[in-house]
């Protein structure tokens, strides 16, 4: 049989994926998926957050090895640790990712703060700020820096301080080039589909991203960048394991048995969706909040 060259639909592109610190995590699955599709991958991690969680951290050398093993020939990988509550660290991360290959085509904002939350009666300014800074502000700033790096209309953006635009002014740069359009992915948590008791700060920070998706997506499209937000549904990254969950085991098992497929989501489920949306075939999907939960929201 003739040898078939593997299909690499994002060959030659470079992706920055945040929140890639555990092999059981969604970020790791996304990084591996994009690498297998041909992309060079720069990934971000922040071990101190995982160390504070019931499931703990992971071996970063093993994480690096897994991503590198998935790379196509000619692609490369790099990584950096950063606390994305620091606005300067956000910009530095984008610069580091750009330096990997001299280009940046895909941004996946997968990082998130979880744990240490509470009900509305527990909320303090410090708790709310910690979740906002990590989950929302950093995602918006990452997107801004990515857009400046990637945009074909960068000169318009850099000219803004000298010619301030009015709210709602549009950048008219002509039709989006489907072959070179950048991709940005935000992650939300389905907080609009039902209550998330005891996670008020987390739900608020993620709801802001879902709510801002149409606005930011419209602005980015004028710069040749496609934004979509993904709600992966309940994906077991360790927080639903009996030995590391903080939830009722009886309730968890009853919920799992009631799901249409009889299982939790796996990290590879949202990763495959993001991988496809990052290809040329997925470019027509823009400005959407997409749920990929195996019908769990219907139960």
mmCIF file of C-alpha atoms in Angstrom:
data_model
loop_
_atom_site.group_PDB
_atom_site.id
_atom_site.type_symbol
_atom_site.label_atom_id
_atom_site.label_comp_id
_atom_site.label_asym_id
_atom_site.label_seq_id
_atom_site.Cartn_x
_atom_site.Cartn_y
_atom_site.Cartn_z
ATOM 1 C CA UNK A 1 0.000 0.000 0.000
ATOM 2 C CA UNK A 2 1.287 3.513 -0.737
ATOM 3 C CA UNK A 3 2.482 5.512 2.244
ATOM 4 C CA UNK A 4 0.006 8.170 3.310
ATOM 5 C CA UNK A 5 1.236 11.409 4.783
ATOM 6 C CA UNK A 6 -0.724 12.243 7.967
ATOM 7 C CA UNK A 7 -3.179 15.096 7.574
ATOM 8 C CA UNK A 8 -1.873 18.108 9.514
ATOM 9 C CA UNK A 9 -4.501 20.839 9.003
ATOM 10 C CA UNK A 10 -2.752 23.443 11.169
ATOM 11 C CA UNK A 11 0.780 22.655 10.011
ATOM 12 C CA UNK A 12 3.032 25.696 10.241
ATOM 13 C CA UNK A 13 0.876 27.535 12.765
ATOM 14 C CA UNK A 14 1.749 28.320 16.364
ATOM 15 C CA UNK A 15 -0.554 28.039 19.357
ATOM 16 C CA UNK A 16 -0.406 29.383 22.898
ATOM 17 C CA UNK A 17 -2.391 27.242 25.345
ATOM 18 C CA UNK A 18 -2.743 28.311 28.965
ATOM 19 C CA UNK A 19 -3.413 26.093 31.969
ATOM 20 C CA UNK A 20 -1.373 23.094 30.831
ATOM 21 C CA UNK A 21 0.033 21.672 34.046
ATOM 22 C CA UNK A 22 -1.651 18.279 34.487
ATOM 23 C CA UNK A 23 -1.956 15.373 32.084
ATOM 24 C CA UNK A 24 -5.543 14.882 33.207
ATOM 25 C CA UNK A 25 -6.449 18.483 32.426
ATOM 26 C CA UNK A 26 -8.294 19.999 29.479
ATOM 27 C CA UNK A 27 -5.350 22.278 28.688
ATOM 28 C CA UNK A 28 -3.014 19.315 28.241
ATOM 29 C CA UNK A 29 -5.532 17.565 25.979
ATOM 30 C CA UNK A 30 -5.873 20.721 23.865
ATOM 31 C CA UNK A 31 -2.093 21.160 23.594
ATOM 32 C CA UNK A 32 -1.682 17.529 22.492
ATOM 33 C CA UNK A 33 -4.563 17.805 20.023
ATOM 34 C CA UNK A 34 -3.163 20.939 18.369
ATOM 35 C CA UNK A 35 0.310 19.382 18.270
ATOM 36 C CA UNK A 36 -1.092 16.271 16.584
ATOM 37 C CA UNK A 37 -2.765 18.523 13.995
ATOM 38 C CA UNK A 38 0.606 20.042 13.113
ATOM 39 C CA UNK A 39 0.907 23.159 15.251
ATOM 40 C CA UNK A 40 3.923 24.281 17.211
ATOM 41 C CA UNK A 41 2.743 24.696 20.800
ATOM 42 C CA UNK A 42 3.816 27.042 23.560
ATOM 43 C CA UNK A 43 2.041 26.183 26.790
ATOM 44 C CA UNK A 44 1.607 27.879 30.136
ATOM 45 C CA UNK A 45 1.430 26.355 33.609
ATOM 46 C CA UNK A 46 1.227 27.533 37.199
ATOM 47 C CA UNK A 47 1.988 24.736 39.647
ATOM 48 C CA UNK A 48 1.155 26.543 42.914
ATOM 49 C CA UNK A 49 -2.535 26.572 42.001
ATOM 50 C CA UNK A 50 -2.657 22.808 41.491
ATOM 51 C CA UNK A 51 -0.679 22.162 44.657
ATOM 52 C CA UNK A 52 -3.505 23.765 46.643
ATOM 53 C CA UNK A 53 -6.171 21.514 45.104
ATOM 54 C CA UNK A 54 -7.291 18.100 46.449
ATOM 55 C CA UNK A 55 -5.999 16.360 43.304
ATOM 56 C CA UNK A 56 -2.569 17.983 43.510
ATOM 57 C CA UNK A 57 -0.062 18.766 40.794
ATOM 58 C CA UNK A 58 1.724 16.690 38.180
ATOM 59 C CA UNK A 59 5.218 16.022 36.866
ATOM 60 C CA UNK A 60 5.894 18.909 34.491
ATOM 61 C CA UNK A 61 8.642 16.972 32.728
ATOM 62 C CA UNK A 62 6.067 14.306 31.907
ATOM 63 C CA UNK A 63 3.683 17.010 30.692
ATOM 64 C CA UNK A 64 6.402 18.429 28.433
ATOM 65 C CA UNK A 65 7.256 14.974 27.130
ATOM 66 C CA UNK A 66 3.624 14.249 26.256
ATOM 67 C CA UNK A 67 3.213 17.456 24.284
ATOM 68 C CA UNK A 68 6.516 16.985 22.452
ATOM 69 C CA UNK A 69 5.648 13.388 21.586
ATOM 70 C CA UNK A 70 2.517 14.606 19.784
ATOM 71 C CA UNK A 71 4.373 17.160 17.640
ATOM 72 C CA UNK A 72 4.523 16.756 13.880
ATOM 73 C CA UNK A 73 7.835 16.780 12.085
ATOM 74 C CA UNK A 74 9.233 20.299 11.934
ATOM 75 C CA UNK A 75 7.058 21.622 14.773
ATOM 76 C CA UNK A 76 8.414 22.670 18.139
ATOM 77 C CA UNK A 77 7.213 23.259 21.695
ATOM 78 C CA UNK A 78 8.044 25.508 24.608
ATOM 79 C CA UNK A 79 6.551 26.384 27.964
ATOM 80 C CA UNK A 80 6.645 28.888 30.808
ATOM 81 C CA UNK A 81 5.261 29.289 34.286
ATOM 82 C CA UNK A 82 3.325 32.465 35.073
ATOM 83 C CA UNK A 83 0.870 33.805 37.601
ATOM 84 C CA UNK A 84 -1.668 35.391 35.285
ATOM 85 C CA UNK A 85 -3.017 37.614 38.035
ATOM 86 C CA UNK A 86 0.039 39.707 37.190
ATOM 87 C CA UNK A 87 -0.792 41.894 34.175
ATOM 88 C CA UNK A 88 2.883 42.172 33.226
ATOM 89 C CA UNK A 89 3.227 38.386 33.248
ATOM 90 C CA UNK A 90 0.338 38.145 30.782
ATOM 91 C CA UNK A 91 2.099 40.312 28.212
ATOM 92 C CA UNK A 92 5.408 38.540 28.776
ATOM 93 C CA UNK A 93 3.738 35.176 28.164
ATOM 94 C CA UNK A 94 2.437 36.278 24.774
ATOM 95 C CA UNK A 95 5.893 37.616 23.891
ATOM 96 C CA UNK A 96 7.473 34.277 24.871
ATOM 97 C CA UNK A 97 4.971 32.339 22.789
ATOM 98 C CA UNK A 98 5.595 34.614 19.789
ATOM 99 C CA UNK A 99 9.338 34.101 20.112
ATOM 100 C CA UNK A 100 8.967 30.322 19.762
ATOM 101 C CA UNK A 101 8.499 30.545 15.981
ATOM 102 C CA UNK A 102 8.102 34.254 15.214
ATOM 103 C CA UNK A 103 4.353 33.972 14.757
ATOM 104 C CA UNK A 104 1.215 33.302 16.807
ATOM 105 C CA UNK A 105 -1.957 32.002 15.204
ATOM 106 C CA UNK A 106 -4.012 30.352 17.954
ATOM 107 C CA UNK A 107 -4.735 31.340 21.555
ATOM 108 C CA UNK A 108 -6.531 29.004 23.958
ATOM 109 C CA UNK A 109 -7.319 30.630 27.324
ATOM 110 C CA UNK A 110 -7.881 27.487 29.344
ATOM 111 C CA UNK A 111 -6.426 28.561 32.700
ATOM 112 C CA UNK A 112 -8.810 29.038 35.613
ATOM 113 C CA UNK A 113 -8.848 29.615 39.330
ATOM 114 C CA UNK A 114 -10.995 27.196 41.298
ATOM 115 C CA UNK A 115 -11.278 26.413 44.977
ATOM 116 C CA UNK A 116 -11.577 28.856 47.866
ATOM 117 C CA UNK A 117 -14.956 30.070 46.630
ATOM 118 C CA UNK A 118 -18.257 30.242 48.522
ATOM 119 C CA UNK A 119 -21.847 31.402 48.550
ATOM 120 C CA UNK A 120 -22.897 34.999 48.098
ATOM 121 C CA UNK A 121 -22.901 35.277 51.895
ATOM 122 C CA UNK A 122 -19.196 34.404 51.921
ATOM 123 C CA UNK A 123 -18.115 36.900 49.281
ATOM 124 C CA UNK A 124 -15.427 39.446 50.031
ATOM 125 C CA UNK A 125 -13.720 41.937 47.760
ATOM 126 C CA UNK A 126 -10.534 39.873 47.964
ATOM 127 C CA UNK A 127 -12.238 36.636 46.868
ATOM 128 C CA UNK A 128 -14.072 38.311 44.004
ATOM 129 C CA UNK A 129 -10.933 40.113 42.819
ATOM 130 C CA UNK A 130 -8.868 36.901 42.883
ATOM 131 C CA UNK A 131 -11.290 35.084 40.580
ATOM 132 C CA UNK A 132 -11.829 38.119 38.338
ATOM 133 C CA UNK A 133 -8.107 38.771 37.951
ATOM 134 C CA UNK A 134 -7.295 35.134 37.166
ATOM 135 C CA UNK A 135 -10.226 34.044 35.049
ATOM 136 C CA UNK A 136 -11.554 37.194 33.394
ATOM 137 C CA UNK A 137 -9.082 40.059 33.361
ATOM 138 C CA UNK A 138 -6.160 37.875 32.305
ATOM 139 C CA UNK A 139 -8.211 36.324 29.484
ATOM 140 C CA UNK A 140 -9.136 39.741 28.134
ATOM 141 C CA UNK A 141 -5.527 40.936 28.374
ATOM 142 C CA UNK A 142 -4.195 37.775 26.734
ATOM 143 C CA UNK A 143 -6.651 38.344 23.906
ATOM 144 C CA UNK A 144 -5.583 41.957 23.554
ATOM 145 C CA UNK A 145 -1.871 41.120 23.366
ATOM 146 C CA UNK A 146 -2.530 38.237 20.975
ATOM 147 C CA UNK A 147 -4.570 40.532 18.712
ATOM 148 C CA UNK A 148 -1.796 43.119 18.632
ATOM 149 C CA UNK A 149 0.713 40.418 17.705
ATOM 150 C CA UNK A 150 -1.400 38.636 15.133
ATOM 151 C CA UNK A 151 -3.472 41.370 13.543
ATOM 152 C CA UNK A 152 -2.820 42.409 9.978
ATOM 153 C CA UNK A 153 -4.201 45.792 11.058
ATOM 154 C CA UNK A 154 -1.684 46.279 13.838
ATOM 155 C CA UNK A 155 -0.810 49.744 12.580
ATOM 156 C CA UNK A 156 -4.429 50.808 13.223
ATOM 157 C CA UNK A 157 -4.300 49.492 16.782
ATOM 158 C CA UNK A 158 -0.978 51.134 17.562
ATOM 159 C CA UNK A 159 -2.200 54.429 16.129
ATOM 160 C CA UNK A 160 -5.072 54.551 18.612
ATOM 161 C CA UNK A 161 -3.272 56.603 21.306
ATOM 162 C CA UNK A 162 -2.740 59.391 18.749
ATOM 163 C CA UNK A 163 -6.241 59.190 17.252
ATOM 164 C CA UNK A 164 -8.638 57.886 19.909
ATOM 165 C CA UNK A 165 -11.538 55.902 18.544
ATOM 166 C CA UNK A 166 -15.064 56.495 19.744
ATOM 167 C CA UNK A 167 -16.977 53.608 21.347
ATOM 168 C CA UNK A 168 -18.401 51.481 18.594
ATOM 169 C CA UNK A 169 -16.071 52.724 15.855
ATOM 170 C CA UNK A 170 -15.199 49.928 13.457
ATOM 171 C CA UNK A 171 -11.919 48.935 11.871
ATOM 172 C CA UNK A 172 -12.760 48.409 8.231
ATOM 173 C CA UNK A 173 -10.009 46.264 6.814
ATOM 174 C CA UNK A 174 -11.924 44.356 4.167
ATOM 175 C CA UNK A 175 -13.054 40.715 4.190
ATOM 176 C CA UNK A 176 -11.381 38.262 6.557
ATOM 177 C CA UNK A 177 -8.830 36.040 4.852
ATOM 178 C CA UNK A 178 -10.103 32.571 5.772
ATOM 179 C CA UNK A 179 -6.699 30.977 5.191
ATOM 180 C CA UNK A 180 -4.843 33.195 7.640
ATOM 181 C CA UNK A 181 -7.525 34.038 10.210
ATOM 182 C CA UNK A 182 -6.325 33.808 13.788
ATOM 183 C CA UNK A 183 -8.224 31.830 16.392
ATOM 184 C CA UNK A 184 -8.994 32.669 20.007
ATOM 185 C CA UNK A 185 -10.774 30.324 22.397
ATOM 186 C CA UNK A 186 -12.199 31.228 25.774
ATOM 187 C CA UNK A 187 -13.505 28.683 28.255
ATOM 188 C CA UNK A 188 -16.692 29.038 30.268
ATOM 189 C CA UNK A 189 -18.577 26.637 32.545
ATOM 190 C CA UNK A 190 -22.257 26.565 31.694
ATOM 191 C CA UNK A 191 -23.094 28.825 34.615
ATOM 192 C CA UNK A 192 -26.057 30.172 32.657
ATOM 193 C CA UNK A 193 -27.670 26.735 32.423
ATOM 194 C CA UNK A 194 -28.296 26.262 36.126
ATOM 195 C CA UNK A 195 -27.110 27.207 39.611
ATOM 196 C CA UNK A 196 -23.528 26.637 40.724
ATOM 197 C CA UNK A 197 -24.085 26.803 44.481
ATOM 198 C CA UNK A 198 -21.027 27.631 46.497
ATOM 199 C CA UNK A 199 -19.140 28.906 43.425
ATOM 200 C CA UNK A 200 -20.374 32.477 43.181
ATOM 201 C CA UNK A 201 -17.000 34.076 42.420
ATOM 202 C CA UNK A 202 -16.100 31.418 39.849
ATOM 203 C CA UNK A 203 -19.499 31.528 38.149
ATOM 204 C CA UNK A 204 -19.387 35.320 38.007
ATOM 205 C CA UNK A 205 -15.927 35.397 36.434
ATOM 206 C CA UNK A 206 -16.905 32.851 33.794
ATOM 207 C CA UNK A 207 -20.296 34.436 33.097
ATOM 208 C CA UNK A 208 -18.496 37.650 32.200
ATOM 209 C CA UNK A 209 -16.552 35.851 29.478
ATOM 210 C CA UNK A 210 -19.654 34.235 28.011
ATOM 211 C CA UNK A 211 -21.478 37.561 28.069
ATOM 212 C CA UNK A 212 -18.618 39.457 26.424
ATOM 213 C CA UNK A 213 -18.106 36.884 23.669
ATOM 214 C CA UNK A 214 -20.286 38.559 20.980
ATOM 215 C CA UNK A 215 -18.777 41.996 21.605
ATOM 216 C CA UNK A 216 -15.147 40.913 21.555
ATOM 217 C CA UNK A 217 -15.734 38.467 18.697
ATOM 218 C CA UNK A 218 -17.166 41.270 16.551
ATOM 219 C CA UNK A 219 -14.156 43.475 17.237
ATOM 220 C CA UNK A 220 -11.661 40.695 16.560
ATOM 221 C CA UNK A 221 -13.291 39.685 13.279
ATOM 222 C CA UNK A 222 -12.466 43.120 11.921
ATOM 223 C CA UNK A 223 -8.833 42.267 12.679
ATOM 224 C CA UNK A 224 -8.979 38.872 10.973
ATOM 225 C CA UNK A 225 -9.344 36.857 14.187
ATOM 226 C CA UNK A 226 -12.135 34.415 15.049
ATOM 227 C CA UNK A 227 -13.206 34.069 18.701
ATOM 228 C CA UNK A 228 -15.382 31.314 20.130
ATOM 229 C CA UNK A 229 -16.077 30.356 23.738
ATOM 230 C CA UNK A 230 -16.363 26.699 24.724
ATOM 231 C CA UNK A 231 -18.369 25.271 27.610
ATOM 232 C CA UNK A 232 -16.960 21.753 28.099
ATOM 233 C CA UNK A 233 -19.592 20.681 30.608
ATOM 234 C CA UNK A 234 -18.603 18.434 33.533
ATOM 235 C CA UNK A 235 -15.228 17.034 32.509
ATOM 236 C CA UNK A 236 -13.576 14.837 35.116
ATOM 237 C CA UNK A 237 -10.075 16.212 35.480
ATOM 238 C CA UNK A 238 -9.776 14.697 38.945
ATOM 239 C CA UNK A 239 -12.339 16.742 40.834
ATOM 240 C CA UNK A 240 -14.990 14.022 40.455
ATOM 241 C CA UNK A 241 -12.787 11.154 41.635
ATOM 242 C CA UNK A 242 -13.929 9.649 44.955
ATOM 243 C CA UNK A 243 -10.561 10.255 46.595
ATOM 244 C CA UNK A 244 -10.290 13.933 45.627
ATOM 245 C CA UNK A 245 -13.814 15.305 45.280
ATOM 246 C CA UNK A 246 -15.385 17.661 47.780
ATOM 247 C CA UNK A 247 -18.894 16.699 46.697
ATOM 248 C CA UNK A 248 -21.331 14.029 47.812
ATOM 249 C CA UNK A 249 -20.280 10.684 46.337
ATOM 250 C CA UNK A 250 -23.901 9.514 46.214
ATOM 251 C CA UNK A 251 -24.967 12.619 44.288
ATOM 252 C CA UNK A 252 -22.009 12.356 41.910
ATOM 253 C CA UNK A 253 -22.769 8.725 41.094
ATOM 254 C CA UNK A 254 -26.475 9.374 40.641
ATOM 255 C CA UNK A 255 -25.727 12.244 38.267
ATOM 256 C CA UNK A 256 -23.239 10.190 36.271
ATOM 257 C CA UNK A 257 -25.725 7.343 35.871
ATOM 258 C CA UNK A 258 -28.363 9.813 34.661
ATOM 259 C CA UNK A 259 -26.182 11.257 31.894
ATOM 260 C CA UNK A 260 -27.068 10.237 28.324
ATOM 261 C CA UNK A 261 -23.767 8.422 27.751
ATOM 262 C CA UNK A 262 -23.358 7.185 31.300
ATOM 263 C CA UNK A 263 -20.011 8.900 31.768
ATOM 264 C CA UNK A 264 -18.398 12.224 32.558
ATOM 265 C CA UNK A 265 -16.778 14.280 29.876
ATOM 266 C CA UNK A 266 -13.170 13.491 29.095
ATOM 267 C CA UNK A 267 -10.559 16.196 28.434
ATOM 268 C CA UNK A 268 -10.268 14.929 24.867
ATOM 269 C CA UNK A 269 -13.938 15.764 24.204
ATOM 270 C CA UNK A 270 -13.588 19.592 24.260
ATOM 271 C CA UNK A 271 -10.045 19.283 22.886
ATOM 272 C CA UNK A 272 -11.327 17.693 19.668
ATOM 273 C CA UNK A 273 -13.862 20.490 19.226
ATOM 274 C CA UNK A 274 -11.218 23.182 19.702
ATOM 275 C CA UNK A 275 -8.883 21.335 17.341
ATOM 276 C CA UNK A 276 -11.501 21.290 14.591
ATOM 277 C CA UNK A 277 -12.472 24.924 15.126
ATOM 278 C CA UNK A 278 -8.789 25.848 14.750
ATOM 279 C CA UNK A 279 -8.658 24.340 11.251
ATOM 280 C CA UNK A 280 -9.748 25.995 8.019
ATOM 281 C CA UNK A 281 -12.935 23.891 8.126
ATOM 282 C CA UNK A 282 -13.961 25.530 11.408
ATOM 283 C CA UNK A 283 -13.449 29.158 10.404
ATOM 284 C CA UNK A 284 -17.129 29.759 9.615
ATOM 285 C CA UNK A 285 -18.076 29.304 13.281
ATOM 286 C CA UNK A 286 -17.528 32.701 14.910
ATOM 287 C CA UNK A 287 -18.612 34.487 18.055
ATOM 288 C CA UNK A 288 -20.399 31.512 19.565
ATOM 289 C CA UNK A 289 -20.638 30.090 23.078
ATOM 290 C CA UNK A 290 -20.596 26.377 22.281
ATOM 291 C CA UNK A 291 -21.526 23.648 24.731
ATOM 292 C CA UNK A 292 -19.948 20.225 24.281
ATOM 293 C CA UNK A 293 -21.307 18.138 27.151
ATOM 294 C CA UNK A 294 -22.768 14.958 25.675
ATOM 295 C CA UNK A 295 -26.266 16.168 26.452
ATOM 296 C CA UNK A 296 -25.630 16.493 30.188
ATOM 297 C CA UNK A 297 -27.391 19.843 30.226
ATOM 298 C CA UNK A 298 -30.546 18.063 29.069
ATOM 299 C CA UNK A 299 -30.732 15.754 32.083
#
